[in-house]
């Protein structure tokens, strides 16, 4: 399985702007989705719906670090949607896994 792309990777949206550029200039809305179902298949489908970002919610849903990694890879593979992870706590282990 390929490793997930880092967030600094240039993920291009349909308008040619990256999520980072949209957030920095503040002139264009960045649309996203929160994924609370622990499923890489659901993440892959959601990432291809035209969203700029997909937030994998580990705080309010029962997910393991391995499922989270598969979901990040699934979102990254779309090439158009940036994966974000909401970790369950601020411990260094969760930050490193995300």
PDB file of N, CA and C in Angstrom:
ATOM      1  N   UNK A   1       0.848  -1.171   0.000  1.00  0.00           N
ATOM      2  CA  UNK A   1       0.000   0.000   0.000  1.00  0.00           C
ATOM      3  C   UNK A   1       0.893   1.233   0.000  1.00  0.00           C
ATOM      4  N   UNK A   2       0.635   2.198  -0.885  1.00  0.00           N
ATOM      5  CA  UNK A   2       1.458   3.420  -0.908  1.00  0.00           C
ATOM      6  C   UNK A   2       1.249   4.236   0.359  1.00  0.00           C
ATOM      7  N   UNK A   3       2.291   4.937   0.746  1.00  0.00           N
ATOM      8  CA  UNK A   3       2.179   5.761   1.952  1.00  0.00           C
ATOM      9  C   UNK A   3       1.384   7.023   1.649  1.00  0.00           C
ATOM     10  N   UNK A   4       0.678   7.557   2.658  1.00  0.00           N
ATOM     11  CA  UNK A   4      -0.110   8.771   2.436  1.00  0.00           C
ATOM     12  C   UNK A   4       0.775   9.962   2.093  1.00  0.00           C
ATOM     13  N   UNK A   5       0.240  10.842   1.283  1.00  0.00           N
ATOM     14  CA  UNK A   5       0.981  12.044   0.915  1.00  0.00           C
ATOM     15  C   UNK A   5       0.951  13.020   2.080  1.00  0.00           C
ATOM     16  N   UNK A   6       2.064  13.697   2.344  1.00  0.00           N
ATOM     17  CA  UNK A   6       2.039  14.695   3.420  1.00  0.00           C
ATOM     18  C   UNK A   6       1.132  15.856   3.051  1.00  0.00           C
ATOM     19  N   UNK A   7       0.637  16.551   4.071  1.00  0.00           N
ATOM     20  CA  UNK A   7      -0.300  17.640   3.853  1.00  0.00           C
ATOM     21  C   UNK A   7       0.304  18.761   3.021  1.00  0.00           C
ATOM     22  N   UNK A   8       1.627  18.890   3.040  1.00  0.00           N
ATOM     23  CA  UNK A   8       2.255  19.948   2.263  1.00  0.00           C
ATOM     24  C   UNK A   8       2.239  19.649   0.764  1.00  0.00           C
ATOM     25  N   UNK A   9       1.858  18.429   0.387  1.00  0.00           N
ATOM     26  CA  UNK A   9       1.760  18.076  -1.026  1.00  0.00           C
ATOM     27  C   UNK A   9       0.730  18.974  -1.692  1.00  0.00           C
ATOM     28  N   UNK A  10       0.989  19.384  -2.904  1.00  0.00           N
ATOM     29  CA  UNK A  10       0.108  20.303  -3.616  1.00  0.00           C
ATOM     30  C   UNK A  10      -1.106  19.553  -4.154  1.00  0.00           C
ATOM     31  N   UNK A  11      -2.202  19.587  -3.425  1.00  0.00           N
ATOM     32  CA  UNK A  11      -3.429  18.938  -3.853  1.00  0.00           C
ATOM     33  C   UNK A  11      -4.282  19.983  -4.558  1.00  0.00           C
ATOM     34  N   UNK A  12      -4.544  19.747  -5.821  1.00  0.00           N
ATOM     35  CA  UNK A  12      -5.214  20.743  -6.644  1.00  0.00           C
ATOM     36  C   UNK A  12      -6.711  20.499  -6.652  1.00  0.00           C
ATOM     37  N   UNK A  13      -7.469  21.556  -6.436  1.00  0.00           N
ATOM     38  CA  UNK A  13      -8.925  21.438  -6.517  1.00  0.00           C
ATOM     39  C   UNK A  13      -9.356  21.677  -7.964  1.00  0.00           C
ATOM     40  N   UNK A  14     -10.638  21.557  -8.201  1.00  0.00           N
ATOM     41  CA  UNK A  14     -11.161  21.727  -9.550  1.00  0.00           C
ATOM     42  C   UNK A  14     -10.928  23.114 -10.117  1.00  0.00           C
ATOM     43  N   UNK A  15     -10.713  24.130  -9.265  1.00  0.00           N
ATOM     44  CA  UNK A  15     -10.515  25.483  -9.761  1.00  0.00           C
ATOM     45  C   UNK A  15      -9.028  25.823  -9.928  1.00  0.00           C
ATOM     46  N   UNK A  16      -8.147  24.881  -9.641  1.00  0.00           N
ATOM     47  CA  UNK A  16      -6.723  25.134  -9.802  1.00  0.00           C
ATOM     48  C   UNK A  16      -6.054  25.716  -8.570  1.00  0.00           C
ATOM     49  N   UNK A  17      -6.779  25.913  -7.484  1.00  0.00           N
ATOM     50  CA  UNK A  17      -6.207  26.435  -6.249  1.00  0.00           C
ATOM     51  C   UNK A  17      -6.043  25.304  -5.250  1.00  0.00           C
ATOM     52  N   UNK A  18      -4.984  25.342  -4.479  1.00  0.00           N
ATOM     53  CA  UNK A  18      -4.835  24.352  -3.424  1.00  0.00           C
ATOM     54  C   UNK A  18      -5.656  24.775  -2.222  1.00  0.00           C
ATOM     55  N   UNK A  19      -5.902  23.832  -1.338  1.00  0.00           N
ATOM     56  CA  UNK A  19      -6.622  24.150  -0.104  1.00  0.00           C
ATOM     57  C   UNK A  19      -5.871  25.224   0.663  1.00  0.00           C
ATOM     58  N   UNK A  20      -4.568  25.097   0.729  1.00  0.00           N
ATOM     59  CA  UNK A  20      -3.748  26.083   1.441  1.00  0.00           C
ATOM     60  C   UNK A  20      -3.941  27.478   0.842  1.00  0.00           C
ATOM     61  N   UNK A  21      -3.959  27.586  -0.473  1.00  0.00           N
ATOM     62  CA  UNK A  21      -4.146  28.891  -1.123  1.00  0.00           C
ATOM     63  C   UNK A  21      -5.532  29.455  -0.833  1.00  0.00           C
ATOM     64  N   UNK A  22      -6.541  28.596  -0.850  1.00  0.00           N
ATOM     65  CA  UNK A  22      -7.895  29.060  -0.557  1.00  0.00           C
ATOM     66  C   UNK A  22      -7.986  29.604   0.862  1.00  0.00           C
ATOM     67  N   UNK A  23      -7.352  28.920   1.800  1.00  0.00           N
ATOM     68  CA  UNK A  23      -7.396  29.373   3.190  1.00  0.00           C
ATOM     69  C   UNK A  23      -6.587  30.647   3.394  1.00  0.00           C
ATOM     70  N   UNK A  24      -5.470  30.776   2.681  1.00  0.00           N
ATOM     71  CA  UNK A  24      -4.626  31.958   2.848  1.00  0.00           C
ATOM     72  C   UNK A  24      -5.246  33.208   2.244  1.00  0.00           C
ATOM     73  N   UNK A  25      -5.834  33.096   1.059  1.00  0.00           N
ATOM     74  CA  UNK A  25      -6.364  34.312   0.449  1.00  0.00           C
ATOM     75  C   UNK A  25      -7.755  34.670   0.972  1.00  0.00           C
ATOM     76  N   UNK A  26      -8.498  33.708   1.496  1.00  0.00           N
ATOM     77  CA  UNK A  26      -9.787  33.989   2.113  1.00  0.00           C
ATOM     78  C   UNK A  26     -10.871  34.471   1.174  1.00  0.00           C
ATOM     79  N   UNK A  27     -10.639  34.416  -0.111  1.00  0.00           N
ATOM     80  CA  UNK A  27     -11.628  34.927  -1.081  1.00  0.00           C
ATOM     81  C   UNK A  27     -12.519  33.832  -1.648  1.00  0.00           C
ATOM     82  N   UNK A  28     -12.093  32.604  -1.505  1.00  0.00           N
ATOM     83  CA  UNK A  28     -12.837  31.493  -2.079  1.00  0.00           C
ATOM     84  C   UNK A  28     -13.145  30.491  -0.967  1.00  0.00           C
ATOM     85  N   UNK A  29     -14.357  29.988  -0.941  1.00  0.00           N
ATOM     86  CA  UNK A  29     -14.743  29.025   0.089  1.00  0.00           C
ATOM     87  C   UNK A  29     -14.064  27.683  -0.156  1.00  0.00           C
ATOM     88  N   UNK A  30     -13.693  27.024   0.929  1.00  0.00           N
ATOM     89  CA  UNK A  30     -13.138  25.673   0.869  1.00  0.00           C
ATOM     90  C   UNK A  30     -14.168  24.741   1.501  1.00  0.00           C
ATOM     91  N   UNK A  31     -14.730  23.864   0.698  1.00  0.00           N
ATOM     92  CA  UNK A  31     -15.787  22.974   1.162  1.00  0.00           C
ATOM     93  C   UNK A  31     -15.211  21.626   1.554  1.00  0.00           C
ATOM     94  N   UNK A  32     -15.788  21.034   2.603  1.00  0.00           N
ATOM     95  CA  UNK A  32     -15.281  19.753   3.059  1.00  0.00           C
ATOM     96  C   UNK A  32     -16.360  18.886   3.670  1.00  0.00           C
ATOM     97  N   UNK A  33     -15.915  17.744   4.147  1.00  0.00           N
ATOM     98  CA  UNK A  33     -16.810  16.755   4.735  1.00  0.00           C
ATOM     99  C   UNK A  33     -16.112  16.147   5.946  1.00  0.00           C
ATOM    100  N   UNK A  34     -16.886  15.810   6.974  1.00  0.00           N
ATOM    101  CA  UNK A  34     -16.351  15.136   8.155  1.00  0.00           C
ATOM    102  C   UNK A  34     -16.704  13.655   8.035  1.00  0.00           C
ATOM    103  N   UNK A  35     -15.685  12.818   8.129  1.00  0.00           N
ATOM    104  CA  UNK A  35     -15.861  11.374   8.005  1.00  0.00           C
ATOM    105  C   UNK A  35     -15.799  10.731   9.386  1.00  0.00           C
ATOM    106  N   UNK A  36     -16.917  10.212   9.865  1.00  0.00           N
ATOM    107  CA  UNK A  36     -16.936   9.557  11.169  1.00  0.00           C
ATOM    108  C   UNK A  36     -17.156   8.054  11.049  1.00  0.00           C
ATOM    109  N   UNK A  37     -17.418   7.573   9.860  1.00  0.00           N
ATOM    110  CA  UNK A  37     -17.551   6.133   9.624  1.00  0.00           C
ATOM    111  C   UNK A  37     -16.148   5.580   9.381  1.00  0.00           C
ATOM    112  N   UNK A  38     -15.691   4.625  10.187  1.00  0.00           N
ATOM    113  CA  UNK A  38     -14.338   4.101  10.027  1.00  0.00           C
ATOM    114  C   UNK A  38     -14.223   3.156   8.829  1.00  0.00           C
ATOM    115  N   UNK A  39     -14.184   3.733   7.631  1.00  0.00           N
ATOM    116  CA  UNK A  39     -14.154   2.922   6.418  1.00  0.00           C
ATOM    117  C   UNK A  39     -13.332   3.606   5.334  1.00  0.00           C
ATOM    118  N   UNK A  40     -12.245   2.977   4.885  1.00  0.00           N
ATOM    119  CA  UNK A  40     -11.476   3.538   3.771  1.00  0.00           C
ATOM    120  C   UNK A  40     -12.292   3.630   2.479  1.00  0.00           C
ATOM    121  N   UNK A  41     -13.231   2.714   2.295  1.00  0.00           N
ATOM    122  CA  UNK A  41     -14.071   2.751   1.087  1.00  0.00           C
ATOM    123  C   UNK A  41     -14.954   3.996   1.098  1.00  0.00           C
ATOM    124  N   UNK A  42     -15.565   4.282   2.236  1.00  0.00           N
ATOM    125  CA  UNK A  42     -16.388   5.490   2.370  1.00  0.00           C
ATOM    126  C   UNK A  42     -15.530   6.735   2.162  1.00  0.00           C
ATOM    127  N   UNK A  43     -14.316   6.727   2.706  1.00  0.00           N
ATOM    128  CA  UNK A  43     -13.414   7.869   2.551  1.00  0.00           C
ATOM    129  C   UNK A  43     -13.051   8.080   1.084  1.00  0.00           C
ATOM    130  N   UNK A  44     -12.796   6.992   0.364  1.00  0.00           N
ATOM    131  CA  UNK A  44     -12.440   7.093  -1.060  1.00  0.00           C
ATOM    132  C   UNK A  44     -13.605   7.669  -1.871  1.00  0.00           C
ATOM    133  N   UNK A  45     -14.803   7.213  -1.580  1.00  0.00           N
ATOM    134  CA  UNK A  45     -15.983   7.719  -2.293  1.00  0.00           C
ATOM    135  C   UNK A  45     -16.197   9.202  -1.980  1.00  0.00           C
ATOM    136  N   UNK A  46     -16.139   9.560  -0.699  1.00  0.00           N
ATOM    137  CA  UNK A  46     -16.366  10.951  -0.288  1.00  0.00           C
ATOM    138  C   UNK A  46     -15.325  11.889  -0.893  1.00  0.00           C
ATOM    139  N   UNK A  47     -14.077  11.438  -0.993  1.00  0.00           N
ATOM    140  CA  UNK A  47     -13.005  12.284  -1.533  1.00  0.00           C
ATOM    141  C   UNK A  47     -13.200  12.597  -3.006  1.00  0.00           C
ATOM    142  N   UNK A  48     -13.985  11.795  -3.682  1.00  0.00           N
ATOM    143  CA  UNK A  48     -14.208  12.001  -5.115  1.00  0.00           C
ATOM    144  C   UNK A  48     -15.499  12.763  -5.421  1.00  0.00           C
ATOM    145  N   UNK A  49     -16.105  13.342  -4.388  1.00  0.00           N
ATOM    146  CA  UNK A  49     -17.350  14.083  -4.574  1.00  0.00           C
ATOM    147  C   UNK A  49     -17.140  15.572  -4.825  1.00  0.00           C
ATOM    148  N   UNK A  50     -15.884  16.009  -4.921  1.00  0.00           N
ATOM    149  CA  UNK A  50     -15.607  17.402  -5.240  1.00  0.00           C
ATOM    150  C   UNK A  50     -15.278  18.286  -4.050  1.00  0.00           C
ATOM    151  N   UNK A  51     -15.106  17.703  -2.870  1.00  0.00           N
ATOM    152  CA  UNK A  51     -14.744  18.496  -1.690  1.00  0.00           C
ATOM    153  C   UNK A  51     -13.276  18.904  -1.743  1.00  0.00           C
ATOM    154  N   UNK A  52     -12.956  20.028  -1.099  1.00  0.00           N
ATOM    155  CA  UNK A  52     -11.571  20.483  -0.999  1.00  0.00           C
ATOM    156  C   UNK A  52     -10.821  19.749   0.102  1.00  0.00           C
ATOM    157  N   UNK A  53     -11.538  19.327   1.153  1.00  0.00           N
ATOM    158  CA  UNK A  53     -10.913  18.629   2.269  1.00  0.00           C
ATOM    159  C   UNK A  53     -11.872  17.603   2.846  1.00  0.00           C
ATOM    160  N   UNK A  54     -11.309  16.595   3.502  1.00  0.00           N
ATOM    161  CA  UNK A  54     -12.090  15.592   4.224  1.00  0.00           C
ATOM    162  C   UNK A  54     -11.436  15.411   5.584  1.00  0.00           C
ATOM    163  N   UNK A  55     -12.204  15.623   6.646  1.00  0.00           N
ATOM    164  CA  UNK A  55     -11.702  15.497   8.013  1.00  0.00           C
ATOM    165  C   UNK A  55     -12.049  14.116   8.558  1.00  0.00           C
ATOM    166  N   UNK A  56     -11.033  13.343   8.877  1.00  0.00           N
ATOM    167  CA  UNK A  56     -11.220  12.025   9.466  1.00  0.00           C
ATOM    168  C   UNK A  56     -11.329  12.230  10.972  1.00  0.00           C
ATOM    169  N   UNK A  57     -12.522  12.000  11.507  1.00  0.00           N
ATOM    170  CA  UNK A  57     -12.803  12.284  12.920  1.00  0.00           C
ATOM    171  C   UNK A  57     -12.492  11.068  13.778  1.00  0.00           C
ATOM    172  N   UNK A  58     -11.401  11.130  14.510  1.00  0.00           N
ATOM    173  CA  UNK A  58     -11.029  10.048  15.420  1.00  0.00           C
ATOM    174  C   UNK A  58     -11.459  10.359  16.847  1.00  0.00           C
ATOM    175  N   UNK A  59     -11.898  11.585  17.096  1.00  0.00           N
ATOM    176  CA  UNK A  59     -12.297  11.963  18.448  1.00  0.00           C
ATOM    177  C   UNK A  59     -13.668  11.401  18.817  1.00  0.00           C
ATOM    178  N   UNK A  60     -14.591  11.382  17.869  1.00  0.00           N
ATOM    179  CA  UNK A  60     -15.964  10.979  18.163  1.00  0.00           C
ATOM    180  C   UNK A  60     -16.386   9.692  17.461  1.00  0.00           C
ATOM    181  N   UNK A  61     -15.444   8.961  16.909  1.00  0.00           N
ATOM    182  CA  UNK A  61     -15.789   7.704  16.249  1.00  0.00           C
ATOM    183  C   UNK A  61     -14.752   6.640  16.601  1.00  0.00           C
ATOM    184  N   UNK A  62     -15.167   5.384  16.624  1.00  0.00           N
ATOM    185  CA  UNK A  62     -14.263   4.301  17.036  1.00  0.00           C
ATOM    186  C   UNK A  62     -13.331   3.879  15.908  1.00  0.00           C
ATOM    187  N   UNK A  63     -12.181   4.504  15.823  1.00  0.00           N
ATOM    188  CA  UNK A  63     -11.218   4.185  14.771  1.00  0.00           C
ATOM    189  C   UNK A  63      -9.861   3.881  15.386  1.00  0.00           C
ATOM    190  N   UNK A  64      -9.140   3.001  14.734  1.00  0.00           N
ATOM    191  CA  UNK A  64      -7.773   2.704  15.151  1.00  0.00           C
ATOM    192  C   UNK A  64      -6.819   3.526  14.293  1.00  0.00           C
ATOM    193  N   UNK A  65      -5.565   3.552  14.698  1.00  0.00           N
ATOM    194  CA  UNK A  65      -4.552   4.287  13.928  1.00  0.00           C
ATOM    195  C   UNK A  65      -4.378   3.676  12.540  1.00  0.00           C
ATOM    196  N   UNK A  66      -4.505   2.361  12.416  1.00  0.00           N
ATOM    197  CA  UNK A  66      -4.333   1.725  11.105  1.00  0.00           C
ATOM    198  C   UNK A  66      -5.485   2.068  10.157  1.00  0.00           C
ATOM    199  N   UNK A  67      -6.723   2.101  10.680  1.00  0.00           N
ATOM    200  CA  UNK A  67      -7.869   2.499   9.845  1.00  0.00           C
ATOM    201  C   UNK A  67      -7.708   3.955   9.419  1.00  0.00           C
ATOM    202  N   UNK A  68      -7.271   4.801  10.356  1.00  0.00           N
ATOM    203  CA  UNK A  68      -7.054   6.212  10.039  1.00  0.00           C
ATOM    204  C   UNK A  68      -6.032   6.358   8.922  1.00  0.00           C
ATOM    205  N   UNK A  69      -4.940   5.604   8.979  1.00  0.00           N
ATOM    206  CA  UNK A  69      -3.910   5.685   7.936  1.00  0.00           C
ATOM    207  C   UNK A  69      -4.462   5.253   6.583  1.00  0.00           C
ATOM    208  N   UNK A  70      -5.292   4.211   6.564  1.00  0.00           N
ATOM    209  CA  UNK A  70      -5.910   3.767   5.315  1.00  0.00           C
ATOM    210  C   UNK A  70      -6.864   4.822   4.774  1.00  0.00           C
ATOM    211  N   UNK A  71      -7.578   5.496   5.661  1.00  0.00           N
ATOM    212  CA  UNK A  71      -8.504   6.546   5.227  1.00  0.00           C
ATOM    213  C   UNK A  71      -7.742   7.757   4.685  1.00  0.00           C
ATOM    214  N   UNK A  72      -6.629   8.122   5.309  1.00  0.00           N
ATOM    215  CA  UNK A  72      -5.807   9.224   4.798  1.00  0.00           C
ATOM    216  C   UNK A  72      -5.305   8.882   3.395  1.00  0.00           C
ATOM    217  N   UNK A  73      -4.859   7.658   3.205  1.00  0.00           N
ATOM    218  CA  UNK A  73      -4.380   7.231   1.888  1.00  0.00           C
ATOM    219  C   UNK A  73      -5.511   7.276   0.865  1.00  0.00           C
ATOM    220  N   UNK A  74      -6.706   6.833   1.275  1.00  0.00           N
ATOM    221  CA  UNK A  74      -7.857   6.823   0.368  1.00  0.00           C
ATOM    222  C   UNK A  74      -8.232   8.235  -0.065  1.00  0.00           C
ATOM    223  N   UNK A  75      -8.226   9.184   0.869  1.00  0.00           N
ATOM    224  CA  UNK A  75      -8.546  10.572   0.538  1.00  0.00           C
ATOM    225  C   UNK A  75      -7.442  11.167  -0.333  1.00  0.00           C
ATOM    226  N   UNK A  76      -6.190  10.922   0.018  1.00  0.00           N
ATOM    227  CA  UNK A  76      -5.056  11.464  -0.742  1.00  0.00           C
ATOM    228  C   UNK A  76      -5.035  10.957  -2.175  1.00  0.00           C
ATOM    229  N   UNK A  77      -5.455   9.720  -2.370  1.00  0.00           N
ATOM    230  CA  UNK A  77      -5.395   9.132  -3.706  1.00  0.00           C
ATOM    231  C   UNK A  77      -6.334   9.812  -4.693  1.00  0.00           C
ATOM    232  N   UNK A  78      -7.291  10.590  -4.195  1.00  0.00           N
ATOM    233  CA  UNK A  78      -8.209  11.282  -5.106  1.00  0.00           C
ATOM    234  C   UNK A  78      -7.489  12.359  -5.909  1.00  0.00           C
ATOM    235  N   UNK A  79      -6.441  12.942  -5.298  1.00  0.00           N
ATOM    236  CA  UNK A  79      -5.692  13.995  -5.975  1.00  0.00           C
ATOM    237  C   UNK A  79      -6.359  15.352  -5.929  1.00  0.00           C
ATOM    238  N   UNK A  80      -7.575  15.430  -5.421  1.00  0.00           N
ATOM    239  CA  UNK A  80      -8.298  16.698  -5.394  1.00  0.00           C
ATOM    240  C   UNK A  80      -8.784  17.082  -3.997  1.00  0.00           C
ATOM    241  N   UNK A  81      -8.624  16.211  -3.031  1.00  0.00           N
ATOM    242  CA  UNK A  81      -9.174  16.419  -1.697  1.00  0.00           C
ATOM    243  C   UNK A  81      -8.052  16.260  -0.661  1.00  0.00           C
ATOM    244  N   UNK A  82      -7.894  17.240   0.207  1.00  0.00           N
ATOM    245  CA  UNK A  82      -6.843  17.199   1.224  1.00  0.00           C
ATOM    246  C   UNK A  82      -7.345  16.465   2.464  1.00  0.00           C
ATOM    247  N   UNK A  83      -6.592  15.476   2.961  1.00  0.00           N
ATOM    248  CA  UNK A  83      -7.007  14.795   4.179  1.00  0.00           C
ATOM    249  C   UNK A  83      -6.601  15.575   5.426  1.00  0.00           C
ATOM    250  N   UNK A  84      -7.523  15.710   6.353  1.00  0.00           N
ATOM    251  CA  UNK A  84      -7.264  16.313   7.661  1.00  0.00           C
ATOM    252  C   UNK A  84      -7.673  15.285   8.706  1.00  0.00           C
ATOM    253  N   UNK A  85      -6.994  15.254   9.848  1.00  0.00           N
ATOM    254  CA  UNK A  85      -7.325  14.292  10.895  1.00  0.00           C
ATOM    255  C   UNK A  85      -7.606  15.033  12.196  1.00  0.00           C
ATOM    256  N   UNK A  86      -8.743  14.738  12.797  1.00  0.00           N
ATOM    257  CA  UNK A  86      -9.066  15.260  14.126  1.00  0.00           C
ATOM    258  C   UNK A  86      -8.693  14.164  15.117  1.00  0.00           C
ATOM    259  N   UNK A  87      -7.607  14.362  15.839  1.00  0.00           N
ATOM    260  CA  UNK A  87      -7.101  13.339  16.751  1.00  0.00           C
ATOM    261  C   UNK A  87      -7.904  13.324  18.047  1.00  0.00           C
ATOM    262  N   UNK A  88      -7.952  12.161  18.744  1.00  0.00           N
ATOM    263  CA  UNK A  88      -8.764  12.058  19.946  1.00  0.00           C
ATOM    264  C   UNK A  88      -8.186  12.777  21.164  1.00  0.00           C
ATOM    265  N   UNK A  89      -6.902  13.035  21.162  1.00  0.00           N
ATOM    266  CA  UNK A  89      -6.292  13.771  22.269  1.00  0.00           C
ATOM    267  C   UNK A  89      -5.040  14.476  21.764  1.00  0.00           C
ATOM    268  N   UNK A  90      -4.489  15.331  22.591  1.00  0.00           N
ATOM    269  CA  UNK A  90      -3.315  16.092  22.164  1.00  0.00           C
ATOM    270  C   UNK A  90      -2.004  15.398  22.523  1.00  0.00           C
ATOM    271  N   UNK A  91      -2.046  14.092  22.786  1.00  0.00           N
ATOM    272  CA  UNK A  91      -0.821  13.366  23.109  1.00  0.00           C
ATOM    273  C   UNK A  91       0.063  13.252  21.867  1.00  0.00           C
ATOM    274  N   UNK A  92       1.340  13.192  22.086  1.00  0.00           N
ATOM    275  CA  UNK A  92       2.288  13.180  20.968  1.00  0.00           C
ATOM    276  C   UNK A  92       2.119  11.937  20.089  1.00  0.00           C
ATOM    277  N   UNK A  93       1.687  10.814  20.653  1.00  0.00           N
ATOM    278  CA  UNK A  93       1.502   9.601  19.854  1.00  0.00           C
ATOM    279  C   UNK A  93       0.450   9.801  18.768  1.00  0.00           C
ATOM    280  N   UNK A  94      -0.700  10.386  19.153  1.00  0.00           N
ATOM    281  CA  UNK A  94      -1.760  10.602  18.171  1.00  0.00           C
ATOM    282  C   UNK A  94      -1.334  11.622  17.114  1.00  0.00           C
ATOM    283  N   UNK A  95      -0.643  12.653  17.536  1.00  0.00           N
ATOM    284  CA  UNK A  95      -0.169  13.670  16.584  1.00  0.00           C
ATOM    285  C   UNK A  95       0.786  13.027  15.580  1.00  0.00           C
ATOM    286  N   UNK A  96       1.685  12.190  16.050  1.00  0.00           N
ATOM    287  CA  UNK A  96       2.649  11.527  15.156  1.00  0.00           C
ATOM    288  C   UNK A  96       1.944  10.570  14.198  1.00  0.00           C
ATOM    289  N   UNK A  97       0.924   9.828  14.676  1.00  0.00           N
ATOM    290  CA  UNK A  97       0.214   8.908  13.798  1.00  0.00           C
ATOM    291  C   UNK A  97      -0.578   9.645  12.735  1.00  0.00           C
ATOM    292  N   UNK A  98      -1.114  10.789  13.075  1.00  0.00           N
ATOM    293  CA  UNK A  98      -1.915  11.549  12.112  1.00  0.00           C
ATOM    294  C   UNK A  98      -1.012  12.178  11.094  1.00  0.00           C
TER     295      UNK A  98
END
